[in-house]
PDB file of C-alpha atoms in Angstrom:
ATOM      1  CA  UNK A   1     -24.397   1.638  17.696  1.00  0.00           C
ATOM      2  CA  UNK A   2     -22.771   4.784  16.342  1.00  0.00           C
ATOM      3  CA  UNK A   3     -18.983   4.702  16.151  1.00  0.00           C
ATOM      4  CA  UNK A   4     -17.101   6.882  18.637  1.00  0.00           C
ATOM      5  CA  UNK A   5     -14.753   8.404  16.066  1.00  0.00           C
ATOM      6  CA  UNK A   6     -12.706  10.637  18.432  1.00  0.00           C
ATOM      7  CA  UNK A   7     -11.945   7.638  20.658  1.00  0.00           C
ATOM      8  CA  UNK A   8     -11.159   5.447  17.642  1.00  0.00           C
ATOM      9  CA  UNK A   9      -8.803   8.119  16.266  1.00  0.00           C
ATOM     10  CA  UNK A  10      -6.935   8.427  19.566  1.00  0.00           C
ATOM     11  CA  UNK A  11      -6.706   4.635  19.900  1.00  0.00           C
ATOM     12  CA  UNK A  12      -5.239   4.505  16.387  1.00  0.00           C
ATOM     13  CA  UNK A  13      -2.705   7.222  17.206  1.00  0.00           C
ATOM     14  CA  UNK A  14      -1.714   5.367  20.377  1.00  0.00           C
ATOM     15  CA  UNK A  15      -1.254   2.096  18.492  1.00  0.00           C
ATOM     16  CA  UNK A  16       0.966   3.914  15.993  1.00  0.00           C
ATOM     17  CA  UNK A  17       3.122   5.809  18.480  1.00  0.00           C
ATOM     18  CA  UNK A  18       3.558   3.006  21.013  1.00  0.00           C
ATOM     19  CA  UNK A  19       4.278   0.441  18.291  1.00  0.00           C
ATOM     20  CA  UNK A  20       6.783   2.792  16.694  1.00  0.00           C
ATOM     21  CA  UNK A  21       8.489   3.561  20.000  1.00  0.00           C
ATOM     22  CA  UNK A  22       8.825  -0.087  21.015  1.00  0.00           C
ATOM     23  CA  UNK A  23       9.558  -1.485  17.576  1.00  0.00           C
ATOM     24  CA  UNK A  24      12.137   1.144  16.585  1.00  0.00           C
ATOM     25  CA  UNK A  25      14.066   0.840  19.853  1.00  0.00           C
ATOM     26  CA  UNK A  26      14.026  -2.963  19.513  1.00  0.00           C
ATOM     27  CA  UNK A  27      15.172  -2.637  15.886  1.00  0.00           C
ATOM     28  CA  UNK A  28      18.105  -0.548  17.052  1.00  0.00           C
ATOM     29  CA  UNK A  29      19.164  -3.324  19.421  1.00  0.00           C
ATOM     30  CA  UNK A  30      18.973  -6.307  17.060  1.00  0.00           C
ATOM     31  CA  UNK A  31      19.312  -4.663  13.655  1.00  0.00           C
ATOM     32  CA  UNK A  32      22.215  -2.256  14.089  1.00  0.00           C
ATOM     33  CA  UNK A  33      25.609  -2.391  15.729  1.00  0.00           C
ATOM     34  CA  UNK A  34      26.399  -0.203  18.716  1.00  0.00           C
ATOM     35  CA  UNK A  35      28.345   2.435  16.814  1.00  0.00           C
ATOM     36  CA  UNK A  36      25.789   2.638  13.998  1.00  0.00           C
ATOM     37  CA  UNK A  37      22.560   3.312  15.840  1.00  0.00           C
ATOM     38  CA  UNK A  38      22.642   7.060  16.175  1.00  0.00           C
ATOM     39  CA  UNK A  39      24.674   7.677  13.015  1.00  0.00           C
ATOM     40  CA  UNK A  40      22.500   5.634  10.672  1.00  0.00           C
ATOM     41  CA  UNK A  41      19.183   6.867  12.083  1.00  0.00           C
ATOM     42  CA  UNK A  42      18.038   9.921  14.017  1.00  0.00           C
ATOM     43  CA  UNK A  43      17.137   7.733  16.970  1.00  0.00           C
ATOM     44  CA  UNK A  44      16.939  10.340  19.720  1.00  0.00           C
ATOM     45  CA  UNK A  45      14.357  12.681  18.083  1.00  0.00           C
ATOM     46  CA  UNK A  46      12.253   9.754  16.844  1.00  0.00           C
ATOM     47  CA  UNK A  47      12.211   7.962  20.208  1.00  0.00           C
ATOM     48  CA  UNK A  48      11.794  11.083  22.319  1.00  0.00           C
ATOM     49  CA  UNK A  49       9.156  12.503  19.989  1.00  0.00           C
ATOM     50  CA  UNK A  50       7.034   9.344  19.961  1.00  0.00           C
ATOM     51  CA  UNK A  51       7.417   8.952  23.731  1.00  0.00           C
ATOM     52  CA  UNK A  52       6.174  12.479  24.443  1.00  0.00           C
ATOM     53  CA  UNK A  53       3.401  12.190  21.871  1.00  0.00           C
ATOM     54  CA  UNK A  54       2.248   8.914  23.440  1.00  0.00           C
ATOM     55  CA  UNK A  55       2.063  10.667  26.830  1.00  0.00           C
ATOM     56  CA  UNK A  56      -0.135  13.399  25.353  1.00  0.00           C
ATOM     57  CA  UNK A  57      -2.358  10.880  23.561  1.00  0.00           C
ATOM     58  CA  UNK A  58      -2.715   8.798  26.736  1.00  0.00           C
ATOM     59  CA  UNK A  59      -4.029  11.869  28.544  1.00  0.00           C
ATOM     60  CA  UNK A  60      -6.571  12.509  25.793  1.00  0.00           C
ATOM     61  CA  UNK A  61      -7.537   8.828  25.672  1.00  0.00           C
ATOM     62  CA  UNK A  62      -8.353   8.566  29.378  1.00  0.00           C
ATOM     63  CA  UNK A  63     -10.546  11.675  29.155  1.00  0.00           C
ATOM     64  CA  UNK A  64     -12.449  10.324  26.137  1.00  0.00           C
ATOM     65  CA  UNK A  65     -12.826   6.860  27.687  1.00  0.00           C
ATOM     66  CA  UNK A  66     -14.118   8.289  30.962  1.00  0.00           C
ATOM     67  CA  UNK A  67     -16.628  10.440  29.069  1.00  0.00           C
ATOM     68  CA  UNK A  68     -17.806   7.469  27.007  1.00  0.00           C
ATOM     69  CA  UNK A  69     -18.265   5.287  30.099  1.00  0.00           C
ATOM     70  CA  UNK A  70     -20.147   8.073  31.909  1.00  0.00           C
ATOM     71  CA  UNK A  71     -22.292   8.825  28.856  1.00  0.00           C
ATOM     72  CA  UNK A  72     -21.121  12.431  28.929  1.00  0.00           C
ATOM     73  CA  UNK A  73     -19.682  14.694  26.207  1.00  0.00           C
ATOM     74  CA  UNK A  74     -15.868  14.768  25.988  1.00  0.00           C
ATOM     75  CA  UNK A  75     -15.819  18.503  26.650  1.00  0.00           C
ATOM     76  CA  UNK A  76     -15.726  19.962  29.214  1.00  0.00           C
ATOM     77  CA  UNK A  77     -13.486  17.326  30.792  1.00  0.00           C
ATOM     78  CA  UNK A  78     -15.263  15.352  33.504  1.00  0.00           C
ATOM     79  CA  UNK A  79     -12.584  15.183  36.182  1.00  0.00           C
ATOM     80  CA  UNK A  80     -14.812  13.188  38.526  1.00  0.00           C
ATOM     81  CA  UNK A  81     -15.385  10.471  35.896  1.00  0.00           C
ATOM     82  CA  UNK A  82     -11.643  10.326  35.167  1.00  0.00           C
ATOM     83  CA  UNK A  83     -10.885  10.026  38.883  1.00  0.00           C
ATOM     84  CA  UNK A  84     -13.319   7.134  39.265  1.00  0.00           C
ATOM     85  CA  UNK A  85     -11.898   5.359  36.211  1.00  0.00           C
ATOM     86  CA  UNK A  86      -8.332   5.725  37.481  1.00  0.00           C
ATOM     87  CA  UNK A  87      -9.094   4.561  41.010  1.00  0.00           C
ATOM     88  CA  UNK A  88     -11.698   1.852  40.524  1.00  0.00           C
ATOM     89  CA  UNK A  89     -10.729  -0.117  37.413  1.00  0.00           C
ATOM     90  CA  UNK A  90      -7.998  -2.268  35.933  1.00  0.00           C
ATOM     91  CA  UNK A  91      -8.094   0.045  32.914  1.00  0.00           C
ATOM     92  CA  UNK A  92      -7.108   2.934  35.189  1.00  0.00           C
ATOM     93  CA  UNK A  93      -4.303   0.889  36.739  1.00  0.00           C
ATOM     94  CA  UNK A  94      -3.016  -0.034  33.278  1.00  0.00           C
ATOM     95  CA  UNK A  95      -3.132   3.644  32.265  1.00  0.00           C
ATOM     96  CA  UNK A  96      -1.050   4.675  35.282  1.00  0.00           C
ATOM     97  CA  UNK A  97       1.508   1.956  34.517  1.00  0.00           C
ATOM     98  CA  UNK A  98       1.651   3.210  30.912  1.00  0.00           C
ATOM     99  CA  UNK A  99       2.322   6.778  32.020  1.00  0.00           C
ATOM    100  CA  UNK A 100       5.172   5.675  34.300  1.00  0.00           C
ATOM    101  CA  UNK A 101       6.638   3.479  31.554  1.00  0.00           C
ATOM    102  CA  UNK A 102       6.452   6.302  28.996  1.00  0.00           C
ATOM    103  CA  UNK A 103       8.143   8.767  31.347  1.00  0.00           C
ATOM    104  CA  UNK A 104      10.967   6.250  31.845  1.00  0.00           C
ATOM    105  CA  UNK A 105      11.190   5.612  28.094  1.00  0.00           C
ATOM    106  CA  UNK A 106      11.289   9.339  27.295  1.00  0.00           C
ATOM    107  CA  UNK A 107      14.026  10.023  29.843  1.00  0.00           C
ATOM    108  CA  UNK A 108      16.050   7.059  28.575  1.00  0.00           C
ATOM    109  CA  UNK A 109      15.591   8.259  24.979  1.00  0.00           C
ATOM    110  CA  UNK A 110      16.770  11.721  25.978  1.00  0.00           C
ATOM    111  CA  UNK A 111      20.024  10.476  27.499  1.00  0.00           C
ATOM    112  CA  UNK A 112      20.617   7.631  25.053  1.00  0.00           C
ATOM    113  CA  UNK A 113      23.400   7.980  22.500  1.00  0.00           C
ATOM    114  CA  UNK A 114      25.237   4.989  21.087  1.00  0.00           C
ATOM    115  CA  UNK A 115      25.094   3.046  24.342  1.00  0.00           C
ATOM    116  CA  UNK A 116      23.083  -0.157  24.610  1.00  0.00           C
ATOM    117  CA  UNK A 117      21.699   0.184  28.150  1.00  0.00           C
ATOM    118  CA  UNK A 118      19.564   3.340  27.668  1.00  0.00           C
ATOM    119  CA  UNK A 119      18.224   2.010  24.360  1.00  0.00           C
ATOM    120  CA  UNK A 120      17.417  -1.297  26.034  1.00  0.00           C
ATOM    121  CA  UNK A 121      15.565   0.626  28.753  1.00  0.00           C
ATOM    122  CA  UNK A 122      13.550   2.431  26.069  1.00  0.00           C
ATOM    123  CA  UNK A 123      12.625  -0.923  24.495  1.00  0.00           C
ATOM    124  CA  UNK A 124      11.680  -2.490  27.840  1.00  0.00           C
ATOM    125  CA  UNK A 125       9.611   0.405  29.168  1.00  0.00           C
ATOM    126  CA  UNK A 126       7.913   1.102  25.833  1.00  0.00           C
ATOM    127  CA  UNK A 127       7.102  -2.614  25.576  1.00  0.00           C
ATOM    128  CA  UNK A 128       5.356  -2.351  28.956  1.00  0.00           C
ATOM    129  CA  UNK A 129       3.500   0.754  27.738  1.00  0.00           C
ATOM    130  CA  UNK A 130       2.390  -1.030  24.559  1.00  0.00           C
ATOM    131  CA  UNK A 131       1.260  -4.087  26.538  1.00  0.00           C
ATOM    132  CA  UNK A 132      -1.083  -1.932  28.675  1.00  0.00           C
ATOM    133  CA  UNK A 133      -3.270  -1.411  25.600  1.00  0.00           C
ATOM    134  CA  UNK A 134      -4.458  -4.997  26.125  1.00  0.00           C
ATOM    135  CA  UNK A 135      -6.520  -3.741  29.081  1.00  0.00           C
ATOM    136  CA  UNK A 136      -8.395  -1.241  26.881  1.00  0.00           C
ATOM    137  CA  UNK A 137      -9.593  -3.827  24.364  1.00  0.00           C
ATOM    138  CA  UNK A 138     -11.181  -7.262  24.228  1.00  0.00           C
ATOM    139  CA  UNK A 139      -8.187  -8.926  25.893  1.00  0.00           C
ATOM    140  CA  UNK A 140      -9.545  -8.009  29.334  1.00  0.00           C
ATOM    141  CA  UNK A 141     -13.135  -9.178  28.722  1.00  0.00           C
ATOM    142  CA  UNK A 142     -12.808 -12.765  30.040  1.00  0.00           C
ATOM    143  CA  UNK A 143     -12.299 -14.070  33.558  1.00  0.00           C
ATOM    144  CA  UNK A 144     -10.433 -16.960  35.133  1.00  0.00           C
ATOM    145  CA  UNK A 145      -7.970 -19.102  33.172  1.00  0.00           C
ATOM    146  CA  UNK A 146      -9.563 -18.108  29.856  1.00  0.00           C
ATOM    147  CA  UNK A 147      -9.083 -14.464  30.754  1.00  0.00           C
ATOM    148  CA  UNK A 148      -5.371 -14.932  31.432  1.00  0.00           C
ATOM    149  CA  UNK A 149      -4.896 -16.836  28.168  1.00  0.00           C
ATOM    150  CA  UNK A 150      -6.737 -14.119  26.256  1.00  0.00           C
ATOM    151  CA  UNK A 151      -4.774 -11.338  27.936  1.00  0.00           C
ATOM    152  CA  UNK A 152      -1.430 -13.061  27.344  1.00  0.00           C
ATOM    153  CA  UNK A 153      -2.298 -13.656  23.687  1.00  0.00           C
ATOM    154  CA  UNK A 154      -3.302 -10.016  23.279  1.00  0.00           C
ATOM    155  CA  UNK A 155      -0.068  -8.768  24.840  1.00  0.00           C
ATOM    156  CA  UNK A 156       2.097 -11.020  22.652  1.00  0.00           C
ATOM    157  CA  UNK A 157       0.047  -9.964  19.615  1.00  0.00           C
ATOM    158  CA  UNK A 158       0.615  -6.288  20.443  1.00  0.00           C
ATOM    159  CA  UNK A 159       4.362  -6.709  21.013  1.00  0.00           C
ATOM    160  CA  UNK A 160       4.842  -8.730  17.831  1.00  0.00           C
ATOM    161  CA  UNK A 161       2.885  -6.226  15.770  1.00  0.00           C
ATOM    162  CA  UNK A 162       4.866  -3.410  17.378  1.00  0.00           C
ATOM    163  CA  UNK A 163       8.136  -5.099  16.467  1.00  0.00           C
ATOM    164  CA  UNK A 164       6.990  -5.320  12.834  1.00  0.00           C
ATOM    165  CA  UNK A 165       5.852  -1.676  12.769  1.00  0.00           C
ATOM    166  CA  UNK A 166       9.131  -0.482  14.269  1.00  0.00           C
ATOM    167  CA  UNK A 167      11.189  -2.574  11.849  1.00  0.00           C
ATOM    168  CA  UNK A 168       9.305  -1.055   8.908  1.00  0.00           C
ATOM    169  CA  UNK A 169       9.980   2.405  10.326  1.00  0.00           C
ATOM    170  CA  UNK A 170      13.677   1.694  10.815  1.00  0.00           C
ATOM    171  CA  UNK A 171      14.121   0.073   7.405  1.00  0.00           C
ATOM    172  CA  UNK A 172      12.120   2.844   5.794  1.00  0.00           C
ATOM    173  CA  UNK A 173      14.401   5.470   7.294  1.00  0.00           C
ATOM    174  CA  UNK A 174      17.440   3.573   6.014  1.00  0.00           C
ATOM    175  CA  UNK A 175      16.249   3.167   2.415  1.00  0.00           C
ATOM    176  CA  UNK A 176      14.844   6.697   2.086  1.00  0.00           C
ATOM    177  CA  UNK A 177      18.060   8.492   2.999  1.00  0.00           C
ATOM    178  CA  UNK A 178      18.846  11.193   0.446  1.00  0.00           C
ATOM    179  CA  UNK A 179      21.168  10.177  -2.411  1.00  0.00           C
ATOM    180  CA  UNK A 180      23.938  12.583  -1.361  1.00  0.00           C
ATOM    181  CA  UNK A 181      24.135  10.883   2.048  1.00  0.00           C
ATOM    182  CA  UNK A 182      24.268   7.323   0.714  1.00  0.00           C
ATOM    183  CA  UNK A 183      27.740   5.807   0.607  1.00  0.00           C
ATOM    184  CA  UNK A 184      29.117   2.266   0.457  1.00  0.00           C
ATOM    185  CA  UNK A 185      29.016   1.887   4.246  1.00  0.00           C
ATOM    186  CA  UNK A 186      25.357   2.914   4.406  1.00  0.00           C
ATOM    187  CA  UNK A 187      24.440   0.522   1.598  1.00  0.00           C
ATOM    188  CA  UNK A 188      26.181  -2.360   3.386  1.00  0.00           C
ATOM    189  CA  UNK A 189      24.485  -1.451   6.661  1.00  0.00           C
ATOM    190  CA  UNK A 190      21.066  -1.250   4.966  1.00  0.00           C
ATOM    191  CA  UNK A 191      21.486  -4.663   3.343  1.00  0.00           C
ATOM    192  CA  UNK A 192      22.606  -6.214   6.629  1.00  0.00           C
ATOM    193  CA  UNK A 193      19.582  -4.732   8.428  1.00  0.00           C
ATOM    194  CA  UNK A 194      17.204  -6.017   5.736  1.00  0.00           C
ATOM    195  CA  UNK A 195      18.780  -9.467   5.800  1.00  0.00           C
ATOM    196  CA  UNK A 196      18.961  -9.528   9.600  1.00  0.00           C
ATOM    197  CA  UNK A 197      15.246  -8.888   9.988  1.00  0.00           C
ATOM    198  CA  UNK A 198      14.595 -12.224   8.269  1.00  0.00           C
ATOM    199  CA  UNK A 199      14.910 -14.365  11.432  1.00  0.00           C
ATOM    200  CA  UNK A 200      13.239 -11.815  13.692  1.00  0.00           C
ATOM    201  CA  UNK A 201      10.481 -11.402  11.116  1.00  0.00           C
ATOM    202  CA  UNK A 202       9.823 -15.140  11.078  1.00  0.00           C
ATOM    203  CA  UNK A 203       9.404 -15.160  14.869  1.00  0.00           C
ATOM    204  CA  UNK A 204       7.196 -12.073  14.714  1.00  0.00           C
ATOM    205  CA  UNK A 205       4.934 -13.526  12.009  1.00  0.00           C
ATOM    206  CA  UNK A 206       4.673 -16.875  13.803  1.00  0.00           C
ATOM    207  CA  UNK A 207       3.667 -15.168  17.045  1.00  0.00           C
ATOM    208  CA  UNK A 208       1.114 -12.962  15.297  1.00  0.00           C
ATOM    209  CA  UNK A 209      -0.466 -15.979  13.565  1.00  0.00           C
ATOM    210  CA  UNK A 210      -0.676 -18.123  16.734  1.00  0.00           C
ATOM    211  CA  UNK A 211      -1.997 -15.335  18.970  1.00  0.00           C
ATOM    212  CA  UNK A 212      -4.354 -14.218  16.206  1.00  0.00           C
ATOM    213  CA  UNK A 213      -5.848 -17.708  16.047  1.00  0.00           C
ATOM    214  CA  UNK A 214      -6.310 -17.732  19.829  1.00  0.00           C
ATOM    215  CA  UNK A 215      -8.036 -14.344  19.703  1.00  0.00           C
ATOM    216  CA  UNK A 216     -10.241 -15.452  16.805  1.00  0.00           C
ATOM    217  CA  UNK A 217     -11.297 -18.557  18.716  1.00  0.00           C
ATOM    218  CA  UNK A 218     -12.168 -16.487  21.812  1.00  0.00           C
ATOM    219  CA  UNK A 219     -13.750 -13.499  20.067  1.00  0.00           C
ATOM    220  CA  UNK A 220     -15.462 -15.077  17.068  1.00  0.00           C
ATOM    221  CA  UNK A 221     -15.880 -18.802  17.723  1.00  0.00           C
ATOM    222  CA  UNK A 222     -16.185 -21.519  15.120  1.00  0.00           C
ATOM    223  CA  UNK A 223     -19.959 -21.317  15.035  1.00  0.00           C
ATOM    224  CA  UNK A 224     -19.927 -17.667  13.948  1.00  0.00           C
ATOM    225  CA  UNK A 225     -17.526 -18.109  11.025  1.00  0.00           C
ATOM    226  CA  UNK A 226     -20.212 -18.709   8.344  1.00  0.00           C
ATOM    227  CA  UNK A 227     -21.996 -15.452   9.207  1.00  0.00           C
ATOM    228  CA  UNK A 228     -18.880 -13.377   9.844  1.00  0.00           C
ATOM    229  CA  UNK A 229     -19.384 -11.172   6.792  1.00  0.00           C
ATOM    230  CA  UNK A 230     -22.864 -10.144   7.948  1.00  0.00           C
ATOM    231  CA  UNK A 231     -21.588  -7.905  10.778  1.00  0.00           C
ATOM    232  CA  UNK A 232     -19.458  -4.771  10.853  1.00  0.00           C
ATOM    233  CA  UNK A 233     -17.034  -6.550  13.178  1.00  0.00           C
ATOM    234  CA  UNK A 234     -16.742  -9.469  10.771  1.00  0.00           C
ATOM    235  CA  UNK A 235     -16.217  -7.317   7.690  1.00  0.00           C
ATOM    236  CA  UNK A 236     -13.505  -5.297   9.413  1.00  0.00           C
ATOM    237  CA  UNK A 237     -11.837  -8.507  10.585  1.00  0.00           C
ATOM    238  CA  UNK A 238     -11.900  -9.951   7.064  1.00  0.00           C
ATOM    239  CA  UNK A 239     -10.354  -6.748   5.707  1.00  0.00           C
ATOM    240  CA  UNK A 240      -7.659  -6.936   8.382  1.00  0.00           C
ATOM    241  CA  UNK A 241      -6.850 -10.544   7.482  1.00  0.00           C
ATOM    242  CA  UNK A 242      -6.667  -9.691   3.769  1.00  0.00           C
ATOM    243  CA  UNK A 243      -4.219  -6.870   4.453  1.00  0.00           C
ATOM    244  CA  UNK A 244      -2.165  -9.126   6.718  1.00  0.00           C
ATOM    245  CA  UNK A 245      -1.967 -11.650   3.884  1.00  0.00           C
ATOM    246  CA  UNK A 246      -0.760  -8.892   1.562  1.00  0.00           C
ATOM    247  CA  UNK A 247       1.901  -7.940   4.124  1.00  0.00           C
ATOM    248  CA  UNK A 248       3.077 -11.533   4.305  1.00  0.00           C
ATOM    249  CA  UNK A 249       3.424 -11.593   0.532  1.00  0.00           C
ATOM    250  CA  UNK A 250       5.380  -8.333   0.486  1.00  0.00           C
ATOM    251  CA  UNK A 251       7.608  -9.457   3.354  1.00  0.00           C
ATOM    252  CA  UNK A 252       8.390 -12.701   1.494  1.00  0.00           C
ATOM    253  CA  UNK A 253       9.121 -10.723  -1.669  1.00  0.00           C
ATOM    254  CA  UNK A 254      11.492  -8.454   0.232  1.00  0.00           C
ATOM    255  CA  UNK A 255      13.297 -11.321   1.918  1.00  0.00           C
ATOM    256  CA  UNK A 256      13.682 -13.761  -0.968  1.00  0.00           C
ATOM    257  CA  UNK A 257      13.791 -11.510  -4.034  1.00  0.00           C
ATOM    258  CA  UNK A 258      14.386  -7.832  -3.389  1.00  0.00           C
ATOM    259  CA  UNK A 259      17.040  -8.074  -0.648  1.00  0.00           C
ATOM    260  CA  UNK A 260      19.239 -10.524  -2.637  1.00  0.00           C
ATOM    261  CA  UNK A 261      18.782  -8.309  -5.712  1.00  0.00           C
ATOM    262  CA  UNK A 262      19.838  -5.304  -3.643  1.00  0.00           C
ATOM    263  CA  UNK A 263      22.974  -7.163  -2.524  1.00  0.00           C
ATOM    264  CA  UNK A 264      23.823  -7.992  -6.143  1.00  0.00           C
ATOM    265  CA  UNK A 265      23.274  -4.377  -7.189  1.00  0.00           C
ATOM    266  CA  UNK A 266      25.677  -3.165  -4.489  1.00  0.00           C
ATOM    267  CA  UNK A 267      28.341  -5.571  -5.751  1.00  0.00           C
ATOM    268  CA  UNK A 268      27.722  -4.344  -9.316  1.00  0.00           C
ATOM    269  CA  UNK A 269      27.988  -0.709  -8.271  1.00  0.00           C
ATOM    270  CA  UNK A 270      24.467   0.176  -9.493  1.00  0.00           C
ATOM    271  CA  UNK A 271      22.106   0.187  -6.536  1.00  0.00           C
ATOM    272  CA  UNK A 272      19.603   2.892  -7.553  1.00  0.00           C
ATOM    273  CA  UNK A 273      17.036   0.661  -9.273  1.00  0.00           C
ATOM    274  CA  UNK A 274      17.076  -2.026  -6.578  1.00  0.00           C
ATOM    275  CA  UNK A 275      16.868   0.585  -3.826  1.00  0.00           C
ATOM    276  CA  UNK A 276      13.931   2.276  -5.540  1.00  0.00           C
ATOM    277  CA  UNK A 277      12.084  -1.054  -5.768  1.00  0.00           C
ATOM    278  CA  UNK A 278      12.720  -1.708  -2.074  1.00  0.00           C
ATOM    279  CA  UNK A 279      11.376   1.729  -1.198  1.00  0.00           C
ATOM    280  CA  UNK A 280       8.187   1.041  -3.124  1.00  0.00           C
ATOM    281  CA  UNK A 281       7.683  -2.359  -1.497  1.00  0.00           C
ATOM    282  CA  UNK A 282       8.298  -1.033   2.012  1.00  0.00           C
ATOM    283  CA  UNK A 283       5.974   1.902   1.364  1.00  0.00           C
ATOM    284  CA  UNK A 284       3.130  -0.416   0.329  1.00  0.00           C
ATOM    285  CA  UNK A 285       3.813  -2.704   3.302  1.00  0.00           C
ATOM    286  CA  UNK A 286       3.755   0.298   5.632  1.00  0.00           C
ATOM    287  CA  UNK A 287       0.459   1.483   4.133  1.00  0.00           C
ATOM    288  CA  UNK A 288      -0.977  -1.981   4.846  1.00  0.00           C
ATOM    289  CA  UNK A 289       0.127  -1.944   8.473  1.00  0.00           C
ATOM    290  CA  UNK A 290      -1.209   1.590   9.029  1.00  0.00           C
ATOM    291  CA  UNK A 291      -4.591   0.504   7.649  1.00  0.00           C
ATOM    292  CA  UNK A 292      -4.544  -2.622   9.825  1.00  0.00           C
ATOM    293  CA  UNK A 293      -3.913  -0.526  12.944  1.00  0.00           C
ATOM    294  CA  UNK A 294      -6.815   1.739  11.966  1.00  0.00           C
ATOM    295  CA  UNK A 295      -9.073  -1.318  11.615  1.00  0.00           C
ATOM    296  CA  UNK A 296      -7.873  -2.717  14.961  1.00  0.00           C
ATOM    297  CA  UNK A 297      -8.645   0.625  16.614  1.00  0.00           C
ATOM    298  CA  UNK A 298     -12.215   0.391  15.324  1.00  0.00           C
ATOM    299  CA  UNK A 299     -12.595  -3.318  16.088  1.00  0.00           C
ATOM    300  CA  UNK A 300     -11.691  -2.699  19.731  1.00  0.00           C
ATOM    301  CA  UNK A 301     -14.812  -0.555  20.158  1.00  0.00           C
ATOM    302  CA  UNK A 302     -17.201  -3.139  18.666  1.00  0.00           C
ATOM    303  CA  UNK A 303     -18.858  -6.141  20.299  1.00  0.00           C
ATOM    304  CA  UNK A 304     -17.295  -9.382  18.988  1.00  0.00           C
ATOM    305  CA  UNK A 305     -19.602 -12.173  17.798  1.00  0.00           C
ATOM    306  CA  UNK A 306     -18.684 -14.556  20.638  1.00  0.00           C
ATOM    307  CA  UNK A 307     -19.800 -12.099  23.346  1.00  0.00           C
ATOM    308  CA  UNK A 308     -23.121 -11.552  21.599  1.00  0.00           C
ATOM    309  CA  UNK A 309     -24.090 -15.225  21.841  1.00  0.00           C
TER     310      UNK A 309
END
């Protein structure tokens, strides 16, 4: 089966924007103090921009999905196929919920300043929007109790991954601030944010591992493990797992080596080398997560081994 590259590309862009919107707003709540959020980071343009972009991408995605299901070309837009998809499927219902959630998130981002409530509303509504992606992938393929377990695991997997993506975005924005805008207060704030992500990161990683194992059991099955590398789905999954392992290694390096070294460099009054090393590590970690999201976007369009049995 030939890959539907336009649909895969839009799925990837949606994973990126929705993860960034949810994860960055959540990072602002747990990683920064109230008075720091909109001074340390340009929260409003980032949140509003990703919210509006996600709305645009959702519109493109529903048109491409309707065309694919109808076996028609994506252009001209088949309004009848879109109408049927929106009215007669759980995917359509999930899409409508996503649109409402993104409108709420965008409005909240527009009015948010340093206050907690609007930012919390952005996190909540964007979390709902991100969770709706579970209905466009394998999470909605099962029925009954198994279906609910699969769907719940997929949603938790999406939210945890989104939290990690958003934290990388927030931390990346902190450590890449231009030298002329870095002062002692910003250095202290950056170290506290890096250190503070340690506990949240542990919860995020634990959730990703547990839900990933559940998904692997439901999508691959123990009997298909020996032949996993013989299929496109299996090779992509192996690549995803390898990159996730690399991310775990980088995250451990950041937490146990680079962040303490950064703290020591601040105390010594010579932070440039430690900050440069942190930037490099976070850049590589971000490249890994971007590649993982690209692989996930492709995997969601392929038939998993368990359903082929």
